[in-house]
mmCIF file of C-alpha atoms and ligand atoms in Angstrom:
data_model
loop_
_atom_site.group_PDB
_atom_site.id
_atom_site.type_symbol
_atom_site.label_atom_id
_atom_site.label_comp_id
_atom_site.label_asym_id
_atom_site.label_seq_id
_atom_site.Cartn_x
_atom_site.Cartn_y
_atom_site.Cartn_z
ATOM 1 C CA UNK A 1 32.329 -25.301 -5.903
ATOM 2 C CA UNK A 2 29.552 -27.834 -5.965
ATOM 3 C CA UNK A 3 26.745 -26.451 -8.146
ATOM 4 C CA UNK A 4 23.897 -27.891 -6.070
ATOM 5 C CA UNK A 5 25.378 -26.387 -2.932
ATOM 6 C CA UNK A 6 25.663 -22.922 -4.369
ATOM 7 C CA UNK A 7 22.109 -23.224 -5.735
ATOM 8 C CA UNK A 8 20.934 -23.953 -2.248
ATOM 9 C CA UNK A 9 22.825 -21.000 -0.819
ATOM 10 C CA UNK A 10 21.414 -18.776 -3.529
ATOM 11 C CA UNK A 11 17.887 -19.999 -2.783
ATOM 12 C CA UNK A 12 18.351 -19.177 0.905
ATOM 13 C CA UNK A 13 19.567 -15.657 0.033
ATOM 14 C CA UNK A 14 16.554 -15.153 -2.232
ATOM 15 C CA UNK A 15 14.185 -16.405 0.446
ATOM 16 C CA UNK A 16 15.584 -13.961 2.991
ATOM 17 C CA UNK A 17 15.418 -11.027 0.584
ATOM 18 C CA UNK A 18 11.917 -12.004 -0.544
ATOM 19 C CA UNK A 19 10.529 -12.331 2.968
ATOM 20 C CA UNK A 20 12.618 -9.497 4.390
ATOM 21 C CA UNK A 21 13.888 -11.681 7.248
ATOM 22 C CA UNK A 22 17.328 -12.542 8.689
ATOM 23 C CA UNK A 23 19.076 -10.007 6.510
ATOM 24 C CA UNK A 24 22.007 -9.758 8.922
ATOM 25 C CA UNK A 25 24.180 -12.746 9.726
ATOM 26 C CA UNK A 26 27.714 -13.881 10.341
ATOM 27 C CA UNK A 27 29.433 -16.453 8.178
ATOM 28 C CA UNK A 28 28.981 -18.994 10.962
ATOM 29 C CA UNK A 29 25.259 -18.321 11.327
ATOM 30 C CA UNK A 30 24.654 -18.659 7.614
ATOM 31 C CA UNK A 31 26.735 -21.823 7.474
ATOM 32 C CA UNK A 32 24.566 -23.292 10.206
ATOM 33 C CA UNK A 33 21.363 -22.296 8.396
ATOM 34 C CA UNK A 34 22.386 -24.028 5.187
ATOM 35 C CA UNK A 35 24.156 -26.873 7.005
ATOM 36 C CA UNK A 36 27.534 -26.097 5.558
ATOM 37 C CA UNK A 37 30.848 -26.411 7.378
ATOM 38 C CA UNK A 38 31.945 -23.323 9.264
ATOM 39 C CA UNK A 39 35.304 -23.315 7.594
ATOM 40 C CA UNK A 40 33.845 -23.771 4.136
ATOM 41 C CA UNK A 41 35.979 -21.534 1.966
ATOM 42 C CA UNK A 42 33.533 -21.874 -0.922
ATOM 43 C CA UNK A 43 30.702 -20.508 1.210
ATOM 44 C CA UNK A 44 32.707 -17.465 2.172
ATOM 45 C CA UNK A 45 33.701 -16.942 -1.459
ATOM 46 C CA UNK A 46 30.000 -17.157 -2.380
ATOM 47 C CA UNK A 47 29.032 -14.550 0.230
ATOM 48 C CA UNK A 48 31.901 -12.262 -0.748
ATOM 49 C CA UNK A 49 30.639 -12.620 -4.321
ATOM 50 C CA UNK A 50 27.322 -11.138 -3.147
ATOM 51 C CA UNK A 51 29.272 -8.194 -1.770
ATOM 52 C CA UNK A 52 31.024 -7.628 -5.113
ATOM 53 C CA UNK A 53 27.616 -7.747 -6.802
ATOM 54 C CA UNK A 54 26.248 -5.140 -4.318
ATOM 55 C CA UNK A 55 23.672 -7.633 -3.054
ATOM 56 C CA UNK A 56 25.237 -7.595 0.397
ATOM 57 C CA UNK A 57 27.509 -5.435 2.534
ATOM 58 C CA UNK A 58 30.280 -6.922 4.599
ATOM 59 C CA UNK A 59 31.123 -5.609 8.025
ATOM 60 C CA UNK A 60 33.136 -8.013 10.092
ATOM 61 C CA UNK A 61 32.409 -8.517 13.754
ATOM 62 C CA UNK A 62 34.788 -9.397 16.550
ATOM 63 C CA UNK A 63 34.311 -12.300 18.843
ATOM 64 C CA UNK A 64 35.748 -12.843 22.319
ATOM 65 C CA UNK A 65 38.608 -15.324 21.952
ATOM 66 C CA UNK A 66 38.001 -16.884 25.375
ATOM 67 C CA UNK A 67 36.611 -20.345 24.670
ATOM 68 C CA UNK A 68 33.730 -20.487 27.183
ATOM 69 C CA UNK A 69 32.587 -16.946 26.332
ATOM 70 C CA UNK A 70 33.037 -16.543 22.564
ATOM 71 C CA UNK A 71 30.398 -13.801 22.310
ATOM 72 C CA UNK A 72 30.220 -11.226 19.572
ATOM 73 C CA UNK A 73 31.682 -7.992 20.914
ATOM 74 C CA UNK A 74 29.785 -4.727 20.608
ATOM 75 C CA UNK A 75 30.771 -2.760 17.535
ATOM 76 C CA UNK A 76 33.069 0.231 17.909
ATOM 77 C CA UNK A 77 34.518 -0.800 21.255
ATOM 78 C CA UNK A 78 38.208 -0.555 21.889
ATOM 79 C CA UNK A 79 38.360 -4.189 22.763
ATOM 80 C CA UNK A 80 40.988 -4.772 25.351
ATOM 81 C CA UNK A 81 38.593 -6.220 27.917
ATOM 82 C CA UNK A 82 35.590 -8.426 27.150
ATOM 83 C CA UNK A 83 32.447 -6.721 28.515
ATOM 84 C CA UNK A 84 30.859 -10.133 29.091
ATOM 85 C CA UNK A 85 33.467 -12.395 30.686
ATOM 86 C CA UNK A 86 35.756 -9.505 31.654
ATOM 87 C CA UNK A 87 38.862 -11.282 30.318
ATOM 88 C CA UNK A 88 41.736 -8.894 29.716
ATOM 89 C CA UNK A 89 43.110 -9.929 26.352
ATOM 90 C CA UNK A 90 46.551 -8.427 26.766
ATOM 91 C CA UNK A 91 46.956 -10.197 30.043
ATOM 92 C CA UNK A 92 45.720 -13.445 28.526
ATOM 93 C CA UNK A 93 47.960 -12.979 25.511
ATOM 94 C CA UNK A 94 45.107 -13.330 23.014
ATOM 95 C CA UNK A 95 43.328 -11.005 20.553
ATOM 96 C CA UNK A 96 39.667 -10.849 19.447
ATOM 97 C CA UNK A 97 39.024 -12.806 16.286
ATOM 98 C CA UNK A 98 37.453 -11.176 13.293
ATOM 99 C CA UNK A 99 34.483 -13.008 11.804
ATOM 100 C CA UNK A 100 32.976 -12.196 8.424
ATOM 101 C CA UNK A 101 29.487 -10.704 8.786
ATOM 102 C CA UNK A 102 27.037 -9.622 6.118
ATOM 103 C CA UNK A 103 23.953 -7.474 5.655
ATOM 104 C CA UNK A 104 21.775 -8.196 2.654
ATOM 105 C CA UNK A 105 20.742 -5.021 0.853
ATOM 106 C CA UNK A 106 16.969 -5.037 1.133
ATOM 107 C CA UNK A 107 14.021 -4.002 3.252
ATOM 108 C CA UNK A 108 12.956 -5.750 6.410
ATOM 109 C CA UNK A 109 9.555 -7.388 6.551
ATOM 110 C CA UNK A 110 6.724 -5.206 7.704
ATOM 111 C CA UNK A 111 4.184 -5.788 10.469
ATOM 112 C CA UNK A 112 0.486 -5.835 9.780
ATOM 113 C CA UNK A 113 -0.621 -2.996 12.030
ATOM 114 C CA UNK A 114 -4.371 -3.209 11.875
ATOM 115 C CA UNK A 115 -6.822 -3.938 9.131
ATOM 116 C CA UNK A 116 -10.109 -2.468 7.961
ATOM 117 C CA UNK A 117 -12.248 -4.857 5.906
ATOM 118 C CA UNK A 118 -14.870 -3.309 3.613
ATOM 119 C CA UNK A 119 -17.137 -5.982 2.211
ATOM 120 C CA UNK A 120 -19.354 -6.039 -0.842
ATOM 121 C CA UNK A 121 -23.109 -6.107 -1.113
ATOM 122 C CA UNK A 122 -25.171 -8.574 0.839
ATOM 123 C CA UNK A 123 -22.069 -9.927 2.501
ATOM 124 C CA UNK A 124 -23.817 -10.740 5.681
ATOM 125 C CA UNK A 125 -23.023 -14.286 4.772
ATOM 126 C CA UNK A 126 -20.950 -16.554 6.911
ATOM 127 C CA UNK A 127 -17.625 -15.280 5.657
ATOM 128 C CA UNK A 128 -17.471 -12.477 8.194
ATOM 129 C CA UNK A 129 -17.378 -14.963 11.033
ATOM 130 C CA UNK A 130 -15.018 -17.178 9.092
ATOM 131 C CA UNK A 131 -12.836 -14.203 8.325
ATOM 132 C CA UNK A 132 -12.532 -13.115 11.950
ATOM 133 C CA UNK A 133 -11.775 -16.665 12.979
ATOM 134 C CA UNK A 134 -9.254 -17.329 10.240
ATOM 135 C CA UNK A 135 -7.468 -14.046 10.633
ATOM 136 C CA UNK A 136 -7.082 -14.595 14.369
ATOM 137 C CA UNK A 137 -5.770 -18.109 13.803
ATOM 138 C CA UNK A 138 -3.722 -17.993 10.653
ATOM 139 C CA UNK A 139 -2.184 -14.580 10.689
ATOM 140 C CA UNK A 140 1.149 -14.754 12.421
ATOM 141 C CA UNK A 141 0.369 -11.327 13.857
ATOM 142 C CA UNK A 142 -2.389 -10.394 16.208
ATOM 143 C CA UNK A 143 -3.489 -7.333 14.285
ATOM 144 C CA UNK A 144 -6.815 -5.740 15.237
ATOM 145 C CA UNK A 145 -9.411 -6.116 12.499
ATOM 146 C CA UNK A 146 -12.340 -3.789 11.950
ATOM 147 C CA UNK A 147 -15.026 -5.211 9.690
ATOM 148 C CA UNK A 148 -16.889 -2.174 8.379
ATOM 149 C CA UNK A 149 -20.600 -2.705 8.006
ATOM 150 C CA UNK A 150 -22.612 -0.355 5.856
ATOM 151 C CA UNK A 151 -25.805 -2.202 6.402
ATOM 152 C CA UNK A 152 -27.991 -3.743 3.833
ATOM 153 C CA UNK A 153 -26.965 -2.091 0.571
ATOM 154 C CA UNK A 154 -28.961 -3.663 -2.202
ATOM 155 C CA UNK A 155 -30.439 -1.382 -4.784
ATOM 156 C CA UNK A 156 -28.640 1.615 -3.282
ATOM 157 C CA UNK A 157 -25.774 0.747 -5.563
ATOM 158 C CA UNK A 158 -27.628 1.992 -8.650
ATOM 159 C CA UNK A 159 -27.906 5.573 -7.439
ATOM 160 C CA UNK A 160 -24.880 7.814 -7.350
ATOM 161 C CA UNK A 161 -26.261 10.074 -4.631
ATOM 162 C CA UNK A 162 -26.646 7.064 -2.360
ATOM 163 C CA UNK A 163 -23.037 6.097 -3.068
ATOM 164 C CA UNK A 164 -22.021 9.532 -1.903
ATOM 165 C CA UNK A 165 -23.833 9.025 1.334
ATOM 166 C CA UNK A 166 -22.342 5.556 1.864
ATOM 167 C CA UNK A 167 -18.835 6.782 0.991
ATOM 168 C CA UNK A 168 -19.103 9.730 3.370
ATOM 169 C CA UNK A 169 -20.224 7.426 6.145
ATOM 170 C CA UNK A 170 -17.322 5.060 5.428
ATOM 171 C CA UNK A 171 -14.814 7.930 5.404
ATOM 172 C CA UNK A 172 -16.130 9.257 8.705
ATOM 173 C CA UNK A 173 -16.002 5.812 10.276
ATOM 174 C CA UNK A 174 -12.418 5.317 9.085
ATOM 175 C CA UNK A 175 -11.421 8.685 10.499
ATOM 176 C CA UNK A 176 -12.822 7.698 13.904
ATOM 177 C CA UNK A 177 -10.961 4.366 13.747
ATOM 178 C CA UNK A 178 -7.717 6.134 12.841
ATOM 179 C CA UNK A 179 -8.158 8.556 15.745
ATOM 180 C CA UNK A 180 -8.787 5.626 18.076
ATOM 181 C CA UNK A 181 -5.674 3.897 16.766
ATOM 182 C CA UNK A 182 -3.677 7.032 17.490
ATOM 183 C CA UNK A 183 -4.914 7.022 21.079
ATOM 184 C CA UNK A 184 -4.028 3.341 21.442
ATOM 185 C CA UNK A 185 -0.578 4.085 20.033
ATOM 186 C CA UNK A 186 -1.166 1.935 17.016
ATOM 187 C CA UNK A 187 0.247 3.233 13.742
ATOM 188 C CA UNK A 188 -2.233 5.587 12.127
ATOM 189 C CA UNK A 189 -2.298 3.921 8.723
ATOM 190 C CA UNK A 190 -4.513 0.863 8.561
ATOM 191 C CA UNK A 191 -4.158 -1.773 5.883
ATOM 192 C CA UNK A 192 -7.347 -2.301 3.906
ATOM 193 C CA UNK A 193 -9.053 -5.337 2.411
ATOM 194 C CA UNK A 194 -11.996 -4.369 0.210
ATOM 195 C CA UNK A 195 -14.319 -6.571 -1.809
ATOM 196 C CA UNK A 196 -16.671 -5.801 -4.704
ATOM 197 C CA UNK A 197 -18.895 -2.787 -3.908
ATOM 198 C CA UNK A 198 -16.602 -2.016 -0.978
ATOM 199 C CA UNK A 199 -13.793 -1.297 -3.463
ATOM 200 C CA UNK A 200 -15.913 1.359 -5.188
ATOM 201 C CA UNK A 201 -16.792 3.020 -1.883
ATOM 202 C CA UNK A 202 -13.117 3.010 -0.910
ATOM 203 C CA UNK A 203 -12.147 4.669 -4.199
ATOM 204 C CA UNK A 204 -14.815 7.336 -3.580
ATOM 205 C CA UNK A 205 -13.394 8.070 -0.134
ATOM 206 C CA UNK A 206 -9.904 8.363 -1.623
ATOM 207 C CA UNK A 207 -11.163 10.876 -4.206
ATOM 208 C CA UNK A 208 -13.065 13.110 -1.802
ATOM 209 C CA UNK A 209 -11.149 16.261 -0.791
ATOM 210 C CA UNK A 210 -12.802 16.179 2.641
ATOM 211 C CA UNK A 211 -10.987 12.904 3.384
ATOM 212 C CA UNK A 212 -7.606 13.948 1.969
ATOM 213 C CA UNK A 213 -6.137 13.702 5.478
ATOM 214 C CA UNK A 214 -6.785 9.936 5.673
ATOM 215 C CA UNK A 215 -3.727 7.835 4.877
ATOM 216 C CA UNK A 216 -3.567 4.122 4.388
ATOM 217 C CA UNK A 217 -1.014 1.347 4.420
ATOM 218 C CA UNK A 218 -1.314 -1.466 1.914
ATOM 219 C CA UNK A 219 -4.615 -2.008 0.163
ATOM 220 C CA UNK A 220 -5.976 -5.297 -1.189
ATOM 221 C CA UNK A 221 -8.921 -5.068 -3.564
ATOM 222 C CA UNK A 222 -10.694 -8.320 -4.430
ATOM 223 C CA UNK A 223 -13.311 -8.592 -7.202
ATOM 224 C CA UNK A 224 -12.887 -4.853 -7.682
ATOM 225 C CA UNK A 225 -15.492 -2.781 -9.514
ATOM 226 C CA UNK A 226 -13.198 0.251 -9.562
ATOM 227 C CA UNK A 227 -12.400 1.517 -13.073
ATOM 228 C CA UNK A 228 -9.137 0.088 -14.451
ATOM 229 C CA UNK A 229 -7.881 3.646 -15.132
ATOM 230 C CA UNK A 230 -8.401 4.817 -11.547
ATOM 231 C CA UNK A 231 -5.355 6.910 -10.628
ATOM 232 C CA UNK A 232 -3.722 4.780 -7.927
ATOM 233 C CA UNK A 233 -0.304 6.027 -9.035
ATOM 234 C CA UNK A 234 -1.093 9.536 -7.899
ATOM 235 C CA UNK A 235 -2.401 8.353 -4.514
ATOM 236 C CA UNK A 236 0.777 6.340 -4.008
ATOM 237 C CA UNK A 237 2.937 9.261 -5.109
ATOM 238 C CA UNK A 238 1.141 11.598 -2.698
ATOM 239 C CA UNK A 239 1.784 9.138 0.115
ATOM 240 C CA UNK A 240 -1.916 8.560 0.780
ATOM 241 C CA UNK A 241 -1.585 4.857 -0.043
ATOM 242 C CA UNK A 242 1.491 2.694 0.404
ATOM 243 C CA UNK A 243 0.796 -0.035 -2.157
ATOM 244 C CA UNK A 244 -2.090 -1.788 -3.914
ATOM 245 C CA UNK A 245 -2.717 -5.454 -4.677
ATOM 246 C CA UNK A 246 -5.588 -6.097 -7.075
ATOM 247 C CA UNK A 247 -6.757 -9.703 -6.737
ATOM 248 C CA UNK A 248 -8.696 -10.695 -9.827
ATOM 249 C CA UNK A 249 -10.968 -13.715 -10.220
ATOM 250 C CA UNK A 250 -10.574 -15.420 -13.610
ATOM 251 C CA UNK A 251 -14.197 -16.671 -13.486
ATOM 252 C CA UNK A 252 -15.792 -13.468 -12.181
ATOM 253 C CA UNK A 253 -19.112 -12.934 -13.998
ATOM 254 C CA UNK A 254 -20.323 -9.963 -11.951
ATOM 255 C CA UNK A 255 -17.436 -7.512 -12.342
ATOM 256 C CA UNK A 256 -17.755 -7.103 -16.151
ATOM 257 C CA UNK A 257 -21.411 -6.087 -15.739
ATOM 258 C CA UNK A 258 -20.786 -3.466 -13.064
ATOM 259 C CA UNK A 259 -20.247 -0.516 -15.418
ATOM 260 C CA UNK A 260 -23.658 -1.103 -17.036
ATOM 261 C CA UNK A 261 -25.551 -0.858 -13.784
ATOM 262 C CA UNK A 262 -23.498 1.033 -11.229
ATOM 263 C CA UNK A 263 -22.525 4.678 -11.793
ATOM 264 C CA UNK A 264 -18.762 5.221 -11.771
ATOM 265 C CA UNK A 265 -17.986 1.507 -11.694
ATOM 266 C CA UNK A 266 -15.622 -0.387 -13.987
ATOM 267 C CA UNK A 267 -14.120 -3.834 -14.451
ATOM 268 C CA UNK A 268 -10.920 -3.372 -12.408
ATOM 269 C CA UNK A 269 -11.476 -6.850 -11.025
ATOM 270 C CA UNK A 270 -11.223 -8.523 -14.422
ATOM 271 C CA UNK A 271 -9.161 -6.162 -16.599
ATOM 272 C CA UNK A 272 -6.738 -5.173 -13.813
ATOM 273 C CA UNK A 273 -5.510 -1.703 -12.840
ATOM 274 C CA UNK A 274 -3.508 0.211 -15.430
ATOM 275 C CA UNK A 275 -1.611 2.220 -12.782
ATOM 276 C CA UNK A 276 1.999 1.085 -13.035
ATOM 277 C CA UNK A 277 2.649 1.035 -9.303
ATOM 278 C CA UNK A 278 -0.158 -1.427 -8.569
ATOM 279 C CA UNK A 279 0.196 -5.194 -8.561
ATOM 280 C CA UNK A 280 -2.449 -7.224 -10.417
ATOM 281 C CA UNK A 281 -2.736 -10.920 -9.611
ATOM 282 C CA UNK A 282 -5.209 -13.304 -11.223
ATOM 283 C CA UNK A 283 -6.634 -16.377 -9.513
ATOM 284 C CA UNK A 284 -7.833 -18.365 -12.527
ATOM 285 C CA UNK A 285 -10.546 -20.374 -10.808
ATOM 286 C CA UNK A 286 -12.095 -17.740 -8.576
ATOM 287 C CA UNK A 287 -15.567 -16.402 -9.218
ATOM 288 C CA UNK A 288 -16.909 -13.148 -7.767
ATOM 289 C CA UNK A 289 -16.997 -14.406 -4.213
ATOM 290 C CA UNK A 290 -14.224 -16.979 -4.471
ATOM 291 C CA UNK A 291 -11.937 -14.854 -2.335
ATOM 292 C CA UNK A 292 -14.025 -15.380 0.759
ATOM 293 C CA UNK A 293 -14.742 -19.092 0.462
ATOM 294 C CA UNK A 294 -13.245 -20.375 3.711
ATOM 295 C CA UNK A 295 -10.557 -22.565 2.158
ATOM 296 C CA UNK A 296 -9.432 -19.846 -0.269
ATOM 297 C CA UNK A 297 -9.462 -17.192 2.416
ATOM 298 C CA UNK A 298 -7.509 -19.488 4.697
ATOM 299 C CA UNK A 299 -4.842 -19.934 2.032
ATOM 300 C CA UNK A 300 -4.660 -16.202 1.227
ATOM 301 C CA UNK A 301 -4.013 -15.164 4.817
ATOM 302 C CA UNK A 302 -1.858 -18.131 5.796
ATOM 303 C CA UNK A 303 1.810 -17.563 6.489
ATOM 304 C CA UNK A 304 3.023 -17.694 2.904
ATOM 305 C CA UNK A 305 -0.357 -16.926 1.341
ATOM 306 C CA UNK A 306 -0.757 -14.086 -1.135
ATOM 307 C CA UNK A 307 -2.517 -11.615 1.149
ATOM 308 C CA UNK A 308 -0.297 -12.067 4.160
ATOM 309 C CA UNK A 309 2.804 -12.005 1.937
ATOM 310 C CA UNK A 310 1.648 -8.775 0.295
ATOM 311 C CA UNK A 311 0.928 -7.175 3.650
ATOM 312 C CA UNK A 312 4.259 -8.163 5.229
ATOM 313 C CA UNK A 313 6.991 -8.621 2.632
ATOM 314 C CA UNK A 314 9.265 -6.059 1.009
ATOM 315 C CA UNK A 315 7.591 -5.414 -2.332
ATOM 316 C CA UNK A 316 10.744 -4.804 -4.376
ATOM 317 C CA UNK A 317 11.143 -8.565 -4.793
ATOM 318 C CA UNK A 318 7.455 -9.478 -4.694
ATOM 319 C CA UNK A 319 6.343 -11.234 -7.880
ATOM 320 C CA UNK A 320 3.670 -13.725 -6.890
ATOM 321 C CA UNK A 321 2.242 -16.422 -9.109
ATOM 322 C CA UNK A 322 -0.547 -15.106 -11.331
ATOM 323 C CA UNK A 323 0.861 -11.566 -11.518
ATOM 324 C CA UNK A 324 -0.002 -9.871 -14.800
ATOM 325 C CA UNK A 325 0.209 -6.514 -16.546
ATOM 326 C CA UNK A 326 -3.109 -5.447 -18.113
ATOM 327 C CA UNK A 327 -3.628 -4.355 -21.699
ATOM 328 C CA UNK A 328 -3.043 -0.594 -21.688
ATOM 329 C CA UNK A 329 -5.927 0.180 -24.057
ATOM 330 C CA UNK A 330 -8.932 -0.216 -21.811
ATOM 331 C CA UNK A 331 -11.880 2.062 -22.563
ATOM 332 C CA UNK A 332 -15.247 2.137 -20.827
ATOM 333 C CA UNK A 333 -18.253 0.841 -22.774
ATOM 334 C CA UNK A 334 -19.988 3.503 -24.928
ATOM 335 C CA UNK A 335 -21.549 6.177 -22.747
ATOM 336 C CA UNK A 336 -24.936 5.996 -24.448
ATOM 337 C CA UNK A 337 -25.160 2.295 -23.780
ATOM 338 C CA UNK A 338 -24.174 2.778 -20.145
ATOM 339 C CA UNK A 339 -26.750 5.555 -19.786
ATOM 340 C CA UNK A 340 -29.478 3.301 -21.112
ATOM 341 C CA UNK A 341 -28.648 0.355 -18.910
ATOM 342 C CA UNK A 342 -28.198 2.582 -15.872
ATOM 343 C CA UNK A 343 -31.458 4.369 -16.512
ATOM 344 C CA UNK A 344 -33.070 0.959 -16.580
ATOM 345 C CA UNK A 345 -31.362 -0.002 -13.334
ATOM 346 C CA UNK A 346 -32.358 3.309 -11.787
ATOM 347 C CA UNK A 347 -35.945 2.722 -12.865
ATOM 348 C CA UNK A 348 -35.878 -0.678 -11.240
ATOM 349 C CA UNK A 349 -34.445 1.034 -8.209
ATOM 350 C CA UNK A 350 -37.519 3.236 -7.791
ATOM 351 C CA UNK A 351 -39.878 0.372 -8.375
ATOM 352 C CA UNK A 352 -38.105 -1.734 -5.781
ATOM 353 C CA UNK A 353 -37.271 1.035 -3.296
ATOM 354 C CA UNK A 354 -40.336 0.464 -1.081
ATOM 355 C CA UNK A 355 -39.495 -3.221 -0.848
ATOM 356 C CA UNK A 356 -35.924 -2.455 0.032
ATOM 357 C CA UNK A 357 -37.104 -0.095 2.748
ATOM 358 C CA UNK A 358 -39.419 -2.777 4.078
ATOM 359 C CA UNK A 359 -36.689 -5.367 4.002
ATOM 360 C CA UNK A 360 -34.372 -3.128 5.971
ATOM 361 C CA UNK A 361 -37.041 -2.628 8.549
ATOM 362 C CA UNK A 362 -37.588 -6.341 8.898
ATOM 363 C CA UNK A 363 -33.997 -7.464 8.535
ATOM 364 C CA UNK A 364 -31.621 -4.717 9.611
HETATM 365 ZN ZN1 ZN B 401 34.441 -12.856 26.681
#
């Protein structure tokens, strides 16, 4: 067997398993895909090798032996007459030919059903338009996208009781969207993309008993300010969340400060999540908002981009570039220190509150 040929076959098998596509094929179909000869004995030996290694199952199919027809016959039929060309084999003196067929052992790719995007603070910037445009153009699915707007959260973030209000509003809005999806016969679990302060609000909704009925598909957190020790494992185990991708910016200067100013926040978006069932991926050159710069966003949601791949591929084989496992010893900064800095932030909050109110009036 030619080594470069078998490498190429192996690469094609890995591609199909990784993307969860074309898992079922006959010998002939695979031969055509890798431009090998149909009668290549080495190719069949290679595929049968996959069967011995439990990577594939073999279940041969039968093909109509009549030249002009030559269609694959339905499985389990007592094939004496072709259902397509109606040739009677006994009369013709021929018999259906067996053809090796294989099924790779793996999950099929998954559709993006619909997506809820929860942005960070002051994200009224252009990216929302860009995002809607890019997602409509680049995503190879036409999945409905709901961009959740919680208004002009500025200094609200320093006060826990205001978080509660924002989280409750988000949870209620998501419940309405899920009910609407049900009526439109969309699957009831949306996928989620959350950024910065939006990640903290999402984690609050997930923790609240009153929203325990809400279930989600795959969740992407970017520039997360959720604590690294947040218990994603339990949410995944309970079936509330299917999977989590934590996209970390290597140059993020805002995330490390979050715990000193925002109650309940932590540096999930730099340290990573400790929960074993989550996937942490670092983009070395991204700052806090790097994820939503049009060219980066375009890449992430393009056909083989990280976000689209995470939302569609079987995750058993998903090990993207930049994946890392965080140090298991993360501890929050000393409580006293956090109290002091938060008290300061809270003080600033009350000084600035009237201005914030005014700004909201003028610029809703
Ligand atoms: Zn036939």
